[in-house]
Amino acid sequence: MPQHRKAIIIGGGPAGLSTALRLHQTTNIKCTIYEIRTEPTTLGGAIGIMPNGMRLLHRLGIYDALQTRGSSHSNLVVHSAQGGIVAKQEDMVSYARAQTGFGYMRIKRTDLVDVLLGAVDKAQVPVHYNKRLTAIADNGISGVTVTFSDGSIDQADILIGCDGIHSFVRRIYVDPLQEPEYSGISSLFSLVRTESLDVSAASRISGMGIALTEEGMFMATLATAKGDEVYWGLSQEVPLPESGDSRDGWEVRRLQEVDGFKSNMHRILEKVHGDWGDVLRQLVDGTDVIKFYPIYRLPLGGTWHKGRCMLLGDAAHAMQPHAGQGVSMALEDTFLLARLLEDPSQSVEEAYERFDEIRRPRVNEVYKLAARNVEVRKKTGPWGLWAKEVVVGAAFWVSWALGLEKRGNGQRHMVYDIDEQKI
């Protein structure tokens, strides 16, 4: 009987679904997924996926399906609050595209999950909803047992925690002392139908459009292949609110509260002039539901595995999303773990230790990159905003003038291929 015959995966989001799919494709491990929510979540906005992640989604066999859902526009424009253009790129992943053959995608989280669920269903991997984990018993060589709040029990050779930054697997077993910390940055965002904009405003939205303000950073981009939905958001430095579900964010739907948020957005946008300011104001006006998401992170150096339990993705190394690598980092975890578990003669402990050795340097690199990118989102005054625009514009100009972009400046982390790592 092979040693690694069955895996229990906790978490039915992108990390859990992709892990089950890759293990099904490349190993003899049979997976069962357990998700705490009663159905696939509708939380989340539109996720950006860089070339290193898109390449792995292609290897999972779902790239073509995603292409019919997400927007592949990759042009970038940074707008000045005074109405001009600070910087622009025709293709913000041009170097990585040339090296990998894959570009950038902005896709609704619900669409990504839906495509993954279709692939998992085709692979006949069971997904059970409304399953709240309450206990983990690691039985050593005989495997691991999990218990759920409804009294049901399951057993497997290994347990994989893909249950996000507030992971129950981490909290009750793998690393109880590791606590998420609030980054100081929160996002307000929404999805708006393109038809709610006038023709002129709609024509200005394709790839990523950014406006730096004194209060934070506004952005807007298409979120679908058809271009019929726009994702917009404000990323800003704010204290953590005392009310609401601060763990996963919450949706604001009541008219009075939505109008309050919109009034605040318009107050900020009063200082954003020009055509792009008009676009952002129309997006705010067309918003019916505003989602609030406080951004947490895990401090570096936490424990990722214990006994037969392993943490992947945000459960292990949640970082700020400002490098656009959240999903891609989870996919890299998935592909490496699958490779390490291909050989049933290798012990689980050896596989987990090798995973840790390989992944730490990469995770630390991207984590620090994301942390550096937060600076443009912090509050400032008029002169501070002016200085930010000058610095951003100069950085883009120097990169263009010296040909640094063609040599991979700012894009080398997007070329990384986990499958090329020696194991």
Coordinates of N, CA and C in Angstrom, one line a residue, residues 79-278:
H79 N -1.9 58.2 -13.3 CA -2.4 59.5 -13.6 C -2.0 60.4 -12.4
S80 N -1.8 61.7 -12.8 CA -1.5 62.7 -11.8 C -2.8 63.2 -11.2
A81 N -2.8 63.6 -10.0 CA -4.0 64.3 -9.4 C -4.4 65.6 -10.1
Q82 N -3.4 66.2 -10.8 CA -3.6 67.4 -11.5 C -4.1 67.2 -12.9
G83 N -4.3 66.0 -13.3 CA -4.9 65.7 -14.6 C -4.0 65.2 -15.7
G84 N -2.7 65.2 -15.4 CA -1.7 64.7 -16.4 C -1.4 63.3 -16.2
I85 N -0.4 62.8 -16.9 CA 0.0 61.4 -16.8 C 1.4 61.4 -16.2
V86 N 1.6 60.6 -15.1 CA 2.8 60.5 -14.4 C 3.7 59.5 -15.1
A87 N 3.2 58.4 -15.5 CA 3.9 57.3 -16.2 C 3.0 56.4 -16.9
K88 N 3.5 55.7 -17.9 CA 2.7 54.7 -18.6 C 3.6 53.6 -19.1
Q89 N 3.0 52.4 -19.3 CA 3.6 51.2 -19.9 C 2.6 50.6 -20.8
E90 N 3.0 50.3 -22.0 CA 2.2 49.6 -23.0 C 1.9 48.1 -22.5
D91 N 2.9 47.5 -21.8 CA 2.8 46.2 -21.3 C 3.6 46.1 -20.1
M92 N 3.0 46.1 -18.9 CA 3.7 46.1 -17.6 C 4.4 44.8 -17.3
V93 N 4.1 43.7 -18.2 CA 4.8 42.4 -18.0 C 5.6 42.0 -19.2
S94 N 6.0 43.0 -20.0 CA 6.6 42.7 -21.3 C 7.8 41.7 -21.2
Y95 N 8.7 42.0 -20.3 CA 9.9 41.2 -20.1 C 9.5 39.7 -19.7
A96 N 8.6 39.7 -18.7 CA 8.2 38.4 -18.2 C 7.4 37.6 -19.3
R97 N 6.6 38.3 -20.1 CA 5.9 37.7 -21.2 C 6.8 37.1 -22.2
A98 N 7.9 37.8 -22.5 CA 8.9 37.3 -23.5 C 9.6 36.1 -22.9
Q99 N 9.8 36.0 -21.6 CA 10.6 34.9 -21.0 C 9.7 33.7 -20.8
T100 N 8.4 33.9 -20.4 CA 7.6 32.8 -20.0 C 6.6 32.4 -21.1
G101 N 6.2 33.3 -22.0 CA 5.2 33.0 -22.9 C 3.8 33.3 -22.4
F102 N 3.7 33.9 -21.2 CA 2.4 34.2 -20.6 C 2.4 35.6 -20.1
G103 N 1.2 36.2 -20.1 CA 1.0 37.6 -19.7 C 0.3 37.7 -18.4
Y104 N -0.4 38.8 -18.3 CA -1.1 39.2 -17.0 C -2.6 39.0 -17.2
M105 N -3.3 38.7 -16.1 CA -4.8 38.5 -16.1 C -5.4 39.1 -14.9
R106 N -6.5 39.9 -15.1 CA -7.3 40.3 -14.0 C -8.6 39.6 -14.1
I107 N -9.0 38.8 -13.1 CA -10.2 38.0 -13.1 C -10.9 38.0 -11.8
K108 N -12.2 38.0 -11.9 CA -13.0 38.0 -10.6 C -12.7 36.7 -9.9
R109 N -12.6 36.9 -8.6 CA -12.2 35.7 -7.7 C -13.3 34.6 -7.9
T110 N -14.6 35.0 -8.0 CA -15.6 34.0 -8.2 C -15.5 33.2 -9.5
D111 N -15.0 33.9 -10.5 CA -14.7 33.2 -11.8 C -13.6 32.2 -11.7
L112 N -12.5 32.6 -11.0 CA -11.4 31.7 -10.8 C -11.8 30.5 -10.1
V113 N -12.5 30.7 -9.0 CA -13.0 29.6 -8.2 C -13.9 28.7 -9.0
D114 N -14.8 29.3 -9.8 CA -15.7 28.5 -10.6 C -15.0 27.6 -11.6
V115 N -14.0 28.1 -12.2 CA -13.2 27.3 -13.2 C -12.5 26.2 -12.5
L116 N -11.9 26.5 -11.4 CA -11.2 25.5 -10.6 C -12.1 24.4 -10.1
L117 N -13.3 24.8 -9.7 CA -14.3 23.8 -9.2 C -14.7 22.9 -10.4
G118 N -14.9 23.5 -11.6 CA -15.2 22.6 -12.7 C -14.1 21.6 -13.0
A119 N -12.9 22.0 -12.9 CA -11.8 21.0 -13.1 C -11.7 20.0 -12.0
V120 N -11.9 20.4 -10.8 CA -11.9 19.5 -9.6 C -13.1 18.5 -9.7
D121 N -14.2 19.0 -10.1 CA -15.4 18.1 -10.3 C -15.1 17.1 -11.4
K122 N -14.5 17.5 -12.5 CA -14.1 16.6 -13.6 C -13.2 15.5 -13.2
A123 N -12.3 15.9 -12.2 CA -11.3 15.0 -11.7 C -11.9 14.1 -10.6
Q124 N -13.2 14.3 -10.3 CA -13.9 13.5 -9.3 C -13.3 13.7 -7.9
V125 N -12.9 14.9 -7.6 CA -12.4 15.1 -6.2 C -13.6 15.7 -5.4
P126 N -13.9 15.1 -4.3 CA -15.1 15.5 -3.6 C -14.8 16.8 -2.8
V127 N -15.8 17.7 -2.8 CA -15.7 19.0 -2.0 C -16.9 19.0 -1.1
H128 N -16.7 19.1 0.2 CA -17.8 19.1 1.2 C -17.8 20.5 1.8
Y129 N -19.0 21.1 1.8 CA -19.2 22.5 2.3 C -19.9 22.4 3.7
N130 N -19.9 23.5 4.4 CA -20.4 23.6 5.7 C -19.8 22.7 6.7
K131 N -18.4 22.6 6.6 CA -17.7 21.7 7.4 C -16.7 22.5 8.3
R132 N -17.0 22.7 9.5 CA -16.2 23.5 10.4 C -15.3 22.6 11.2
L133 N -14.0 22.7 11.0 CA -13.0 21.8 11.7 C -12.9 22.2 13.1
T134 N -12.9 21.2 14.0 CA -12.8 21.4 15.5 C -11.6 20.8 16.1
A135 N -11.1 19.7 15.5 CA -10.0 19.0 16.2 C -9.1 18.3 15.1
I136 N -7.8 18.2 15.4 CA -6.8 17.5 14.6 C -6.1 16.6 15.5
A137 N -6.0 15.3 15.2 CA -5.2 14.3 15.9 C -4.2 13.7 15.0
D138 N -2.9 14.0 15.2 CA -1.9 13.4 14.4 C -1.4 12.1 15.0
N139 N -1.6 11.0 14.3 CA -1.4 9.7 14.8 C -0.1 9.1 14.4
G140 N 0.8 10.0 13.9 CA 2.1 9.5 13.5 C 2.1 8.7 12.2
I141 N 2.7 7.6 12.2 CA 2.8 6.8 11.0 C 1.5 6.3 10.5
S142 N 0.5 6.3 11.4 CA -0.8 5.8 11.0 C -1.7 6.9 10.4
G143 N -1.2 8.1 10.3 CA -2.0 9.2 9.6 C -2.5 10.2 10.6
V144 N -3.5 10.9 10.1 CA -4.1 12.0 10.8 C -5.6 11.9 10.8
T145 N -6.2 12.3 11.9 CA -7.7 12.3 12.0 C -8.2 13.7 12.3
V146 N -9.3 14.1 11.6 CA -9.9 15.4 11.8 C -11.3 15.2 12.2
T147 N -11.8 16.1 13.0 CA -13.2 16.1 13.5 C -13.8 17.4 13.2
F148 N -15.1 17.3 12.8 CA -15.8 18.5 12.4 C -17.0 18.8 13.4
S149 N -17.5 20.0 13.3 CA -18.5 20.4 14.3 C -19.8 19.6 14.2
D150 N -20.1 19.0 13.1 CA -21.3 18.2 13.0 C -21.1 16.8 13.5
G151 N -19.9 16.5 14.0 CA -19.6 15.2 14.6 C -18.9 14.3 13.6
S152 N -18.8 14.6 12.4 CA -18.2 13.7 11.4 C -16.7 13.7 11.6
I153 N -16.1 12.6 11.2 CA -14.7 12.4 11.3 C -14.1 11.8 10.0
D154 N -12.9 12.2 9.7 CA -12.2 11.7 8.5 C -10.8 11.4 8.9
Q155 N -10.2 10.5 8.1 CA -8.8 10.1 8.3 C -8.0 10.1 7.0
A156 N -6.8 10.4 7.1 CA -5.9 10.5 5.9 C -4.5 10.3 6.2
D157 N -3.6 10.1 5.2 CA -2.2 10.1 5.4 C -1.6 11.4 5.7
I158 N -2.1 12.5 5.1 CA -1.6 13.8 5.3 C -2.8 14.8 5.4
L159 N -2.5 15.9 6.0 CA -3.5 17.0 6.1 C -2.8 18.3 5.6
I160 N -3.5 19.0 4.7 CA -3.0 20.2 4.1 C -3.9 21.3 4.4
G161 N -3.4 22.3 5.1 CA -4.2 23.5 5.5 C -4.1 24.6 4.4
C162 N -5.2 24.8 3.7 CA -5.3 25.9 2.7 C -6.4 26.8 3.1
D163 N -6.5 27.0 4.4 CA -7.7 27.8 4.9 C -7.3 29.2 5.2
G164 N -6.4 29.8 4.5 CA -6.2 31.3 4.5 C -5.5 31.8 5.7
I165 N -5.4 33.1 5.8 CA -4.5 33.8 6.8 C -5.0 33.5 8.2
H166 N -6.3 33.3 8.4 CA -6.8 33.0 9.7 C -7.0 31.5 9.9
S167 N -6.1 30.7 9.3 CA -6.1 29.3 9.3 C -6.4 28.6 10.6
F168 N -7.4 27.8 10.7 CA -7.7 27.0 11.9 C -6.6 25.9 12.1
V169 N -6.2 25.3 10.9 CA -5.2 24.3 11.0 C -3.9 24.9 11.7
R170 N -3.5 26.1 11.3 CA -2.3 26.7 11.9 C -2.6 27.0 13.4
R171 N -3.8 27.6 13.6 CA -4.1 28.1 15.0 C -4.2 27.0 16.0
I172 N -4.7 25.8 15.7 CA -5.0 24.8 16.7 C -3.9 23.7 16.7
Y173 N -3.0 23.7 15.6 CA -2.1 22.6 15.6 C -0.7 23.0 15.2
V174 N -0.5 23.5 14.0 CA 0.8 23.7 13.4 C 1.6 24.8 14.1
D175 N 1.0 26.0 14.3 CA 1.8 27.1 14.9 C 0.8 28.0 15.6
P176 N 0.4 27.6 16.8 CA -0.6 28.4 17.5 C -0.2 29.8 17.9
L177 N 1.1 30.0 18.0 CA 1.7 31.3 18.4 C 1.8 32.3 17.3
Q178 N 1.6 31.9 16.1 CA 1.7 32.8 14.9 C 0.4 33.5 14.7
E179 N 0.4 34.8 15.0 CA -0.8 35.6 14.9 C -0.8 36.6 13.7
P180 N -1.8 36.6 12.9 CA -1.9 37.6 11.8 C -1.8 39.1 12.4
E181 N -1.2 40.0 11.7 CA -1.1 41.3 12.1 C -1.7 42.2 11.0
Y182 N -2.4 43.3 11.5 CA -3.0 44.2 10.5 C -1.9 45.1 9.9
S183 N -1.9 45.2 8.6 CA -0.8 45.9 7.9 C -0.9 47.4 8.0
G184 N -2.1 47.9 8.4 CA -2.3 49.4 8.5 C -3.0 49.9 7.2
I185 N -3.1 49.0 6.2 CA -3.7 49.3 4.9 C -5.0 48.5 4.8
S186 N -6.1 49.2 4.3 CA -7.3 48.6 4.0 C -7.7 48.9 2.5
S187 N -8.6 48.1 2.0 CA -9.1 48.4 0.6 C -10.6 48.5 0.6
L188 N -11.1 49.5 -0.1 CA -12.5 49.6 -0.4 C -12.6 49.3 -1.9
F189 N -13.5 48.5 -2.3 CA -13.5 48.1 -3.7 C -14.9 47.7 -4.1
S190 N -15.1 47.6 -5.4 CA -16.4 47.2 -5.9 C -16.3 46.8 -7.4
L191 N -17.3 46.1 -7.9 CA -17.4 45.7 -9.3 C -18.6 46.5 -9.9
V192 N -18.4 47.2 -11.0 CA -19.4 48.0 -11.6 C -19.6 47.6 -13.0
R193 N -20.8 47.6 -13.5 CA -21.1 47.3 -14.9 C -20.7 48.4 -15.7
T194 N -20.0 48.0 -16.8 CA -19.4 49.1 -17.7 C -20.5 49.9 -18.3
E195 N -21.7 49.3 -18.5 CA -22.8 50.0 -19.1 C -23.3 51.2 -18.3
S196 N -22.9 51.2 -17.0 CA -23.3 52.4 -16.1 C -22.5 53.6 -16.4
L197 N -21.4 53.5 -17.2 CA -20.5 54.6 -17.5 C -20.9 55.2 -18.9
D198 N -20.6 56.5 -19.1 CA -20.8 57.0 -20.4 C -19.8 56.5 -21.3
V199 N -20.0 56.6 -22.6 CA -19.1 56.0 -23.6 C -17.7 56.5 -23.5
S200 N -17.5 57.8 -23.2 CA -16.2 58.3 -23.1 C -15.4 57.7 -22.0
A201 N -16.0 57.6 -20.8 CA -15.4 57.1 -19.6 C -15.1 55.6 -19.8
A202 N -16.0 54.8 -20.4 CA -15.8 53.4 -20.6 C -14.6 53.1 -21.5
S203 N -14.4 54.0 -22.5 CA -13.3 53.8 -23.5 C -12.0 54.0 -22.9
R204 N -11.9 54.7 -21.7 CA -10.6 55.0 -21.1 C -10.1 53.9 -20.2
I205 N -11.0 52.8 -20.0 CA -10.6 51.8 -19.1 C -10.2 50.5 -19.9
S206 N -9.0 50.0 -19.7 CA -8.6 48.8 -20.3 C -7.7 48.0 -19.4
G207 N -6.4 48.4 -19.4 CA -5.5 47.7 -18.4 C -5.7 48.4 -17.0
M208 N -4.6 48.6 -16.3 CA -4.7 49.2 -15.0 C -4.5 50.7 -15.0
G209 N -5.5 51.4 -14.6 CA -5.3 52.9 -14.4 C -5.2 53.2 -13.0
I210 N -4.3 54.0 -12.6 CA -4.0 54.4 -11.2 C -4.0 55.9 -11.0
A211 N -4.5 56.3 -9.9 CA -4.4 57.7 -9.5 C -3.9 57.8 -8.1
L212 N -2.8 58.5 -7.8 CA -2.3 58.7 -6.5 C -3.0 59.9 -5.9
T213 N -3.5 59.8 -4.7 CA -4.1 60.9 -4.0 C -3.5 61.1 -2.6
E214 N -3.9 62.1 -1.9 CA -3.4 62.4 -0.6 C -3.9 61.3 0.4
E215 N -5.0 60.6 0.1 CA -5.6 59.6 1.0 C -5.2 58.2 0.7
G216 N -4.6 58.0 -0.5 CA -4.3 56.6 -0.8 C -4.2 56.5 -2.3
M217 N -4.4 55.3 -2.8 CA -4.3 55.0 -4.3 C -5.6 54.4 -4.8
F218 N -6.1 55.1 -5.8 CA -7.3 54.6 -6.6 C -6.8 53.9 -7.8
M219 N -7.5 52.8 -8.1 CA -7.2 52.1 -9.3 C -8.5 51.6 -10.0
A220 N -8.5 51.4 -11.3 CA -9.6 50.8 -12.0 C -9.1 50.0 -13.2
T221 N -9.7 48.9 -13.4 CA -9.3 48.0 -14.5 C -10.5 47.1 -14.9
L222 N -10.5 46.6 -16.1 CA -11.5 45.7 -16.6 C -11.3 44.4 -15.8
A223 N -12.4 43.7 -15.5 CA -12.3 42.5 -14.7 C -12.8 41.3 -15.5
T224 N -13.3 41.4 -16.7 CA -13.8 40.3 -17.5 C -13.3 40.4 -18.9
A225 N -13.3 39.2 -19.6 CA -12.9 39.1 -21.0 C -13.8 39.9 -21.9
K226 N -15.0 40.0 -21.6 CA -16.0 40.8 -22.4 C -15.9 42.3 -22.1
G227 N -15.2 42.6 -21.1 CA -15.1 44.1 -20.7 C -16.4 44.7 -20.2
D228 N -17.3 43.8 -19.7 CA -18.6 44.3 -19.2 C -18.6 44.7 -17.7
E229 N -17.5 44.4 -17.0 CA -17.4 44.8 -15.6 C -16.1 45.4 -15.3
V230 N -16.1 46.4 -14.5 CA -14.9 47.2 -14.1 C -14.7 47.0 -12.6
Y231 N -13.5 46.7 -12.2 CA -13.1 46.6 -10.8 C -12.4 47.9 -10.5
W232 N -12.9 48.5 -9.4 CA -12.2 49.7 -8.9 C -12.0 49.6 -7.4
G233 N -11.0 50.3 -6.9 CA -10.7 50.2 -5.5 C -9.9 51.4 -5.0
L234 N -10.0 51.6 -3.7 CA -9.1 52.6 -3.1 C -8.4 51.9 -2.0
S235 N -7.1 51.9 -2.1 CA -6.2 51.3 -1.1 C -5.6 52.4 -0.2
Q236 N -5.9 52.4 1.1 CA -5.5 53.5 1.9 C -5.1 53.1 3.3
E237 N -4.3 54.0 4.0 CA -3.8 53.8 5.3 C -4.9 54.2 6.3
V238 N -5.5 53.3 7.1 CA -6.5 53.6 8.0 C -6.4 52.7 9.3
P239 N -6.9 53.2 10.4 CA -6.9 52.3 11.6 C -7.9 51.2 11.4
L240 N -7.7 50.1 12.0 CA -8.6 49.0 11.9 C -9.9 49.3 12.6
P241 N -11.0 49.3 11.8 CA -12.3 49.6 12.4 C -12.7 48.6 13.5
E242 N -13.4 49.0 14.5 CA -13.7 48.2 15.6 C -14.9 47.3 15.3
S243 N -15.7 47.6 14.3 CA -16.9 46.9 14.0 C -16.8 46.2 12.7
G244 N -17.6 45.2 12.5 CA -17.6 44.5 11.2 C -16.7 43.2 11.3
D245 N -16.8 42.4 10.3 CA -16.0 41.1 10.3 C -14.6 41.5 9.8
S246 N -13.7 41.9 10.7 CA -12.4 42.3 10.3 C -11.5 41.2 9.8
R247 N -11.9 40.0 10.0 CA -11.1 38.8 9.5 C -11.2 38.7 8.0
D248 N -12.4 38.7 7.5 CA -12.5 38.5 6.0 C -13.1 39.7 5.3
G249 N -13.3 40.8 5.9 CA -13.9 41.9 5.3 C -15.4 41.8 5.3
W250 N -16.1 42.8 4.8 CA -17.5 42.7 4.7 C -18.1 43.6 3.6
E251 N -19.3 43.3 3.3 CA -20.0 44.0 2.2 C -20.9 45.1 2.8
V252 N -20.9 46.3 2.3 CA -21.8 47.3 2.7 C -22.9 47.5 1.6
R253 N -24.1 47.2 2.0 CA -25.2 47.1 1.1 C -26.3 48.1 1.4
R254 N -26.5 48.5 2.7 CA -27.6 49.4 3.0 C -27.3 50.7 2.4
L255 N -28.4 51.3 1.8 CA -28.3 52.5 1.0 C -27.6 53.6 1.8
Q256 N -28.0 53.8 3.0 CA -27.5 54.9 3.8 C -25.9 54.8 4.0
E257 N -25.5 53.6 4.3 CA -24.1 53.3 4.5 C -23.3 53.5 3.2
V258 N -23.9 52.9 2.1 CA -23.2 53.0 0.8 C -23.0 54.5 0.4
D259 N -24.1 55.2 0.6 CA -24.0 56.7 0.3 C -23.0 57.4 1.1
G260 N -22.8 56.9 2.4 CA -21.8 57.5 3.2 C -20.4 57.3 2.7
F261 N -20.1 56.1 2.3 CA -18.8 55.7 1.7 C -18.6 56.5 0.4
K262 N -19.7 56.6 -0.4 CA -19.6 57.3 -1.7 C -19.3 58.7 -1.5
S263 N -19.9 59.3 -0.5 CA -19.6 60.7 -0.2 C -18.2 61.0 0.1
N264 N -17.6 60.0 0.9 CA -16.2 60.1 1.3 C -15.3 59.9 0.1
M265 N -15.7 59.0 -0.8 CA -14.9 58.8 -2.0 C -14.9 60.1 -2.9
H266 N -16.0 60.7 -3.0 CA -16.1 62.0 -3.8 C -15.3 63.1 -3.1
R267 N -15.3 63.1 -1.8 CA -14.5 64.1 -1.1 C -13.0 64.0 -1.5
I268 N -12.5 62.7 -1.5 CA -11.1 62.4 -1.9 C -10.9 62.8 -3.4
L269 N -11.9 62.5 -4.2 CA -11.7 62.7 -5.6 C -11.9 64.1 -6.1
E270 N -12.3 65.0 -5.2 CA -12.4 66.4 -5.5 C -11.0 67.0 -6.0
K271 N -10.0 66.4 -5.4 CA -8.6 66.8 -5.8 C -8.0 66.1 -6.9
V272 N -8.8 65.2 -7.5 CA -8.3 64.4 -8.7 C -8.9 65.0 -10.0
H273 N -8.2 65.7 -10.8 CA -8.7 66.5 -11.9 C -8.5 65.7 -13.2
G274 N -9.0 66.2 -14.3 CA -8.8 65.6 -15.6 C -9.8 64.5 -15.9
D275 N -9.6 63.9 -17.0 CA -10.5 62.9 -17.5 C -10.6 61.7 -16.6
W276 N -9.4 61.3 -16.0 CA -9.4 60.1 -15.2 C -10.1 60.4 -13.9
G277 N -10.1 61.6 -13.4 CA -10.9 61.9 -12.2 C -12.4 61.7 -12.5
D278 N -12.8 62.1 -13.7 CA -14.2 61.9 -14.1 C -14.6 60.5 -14.2

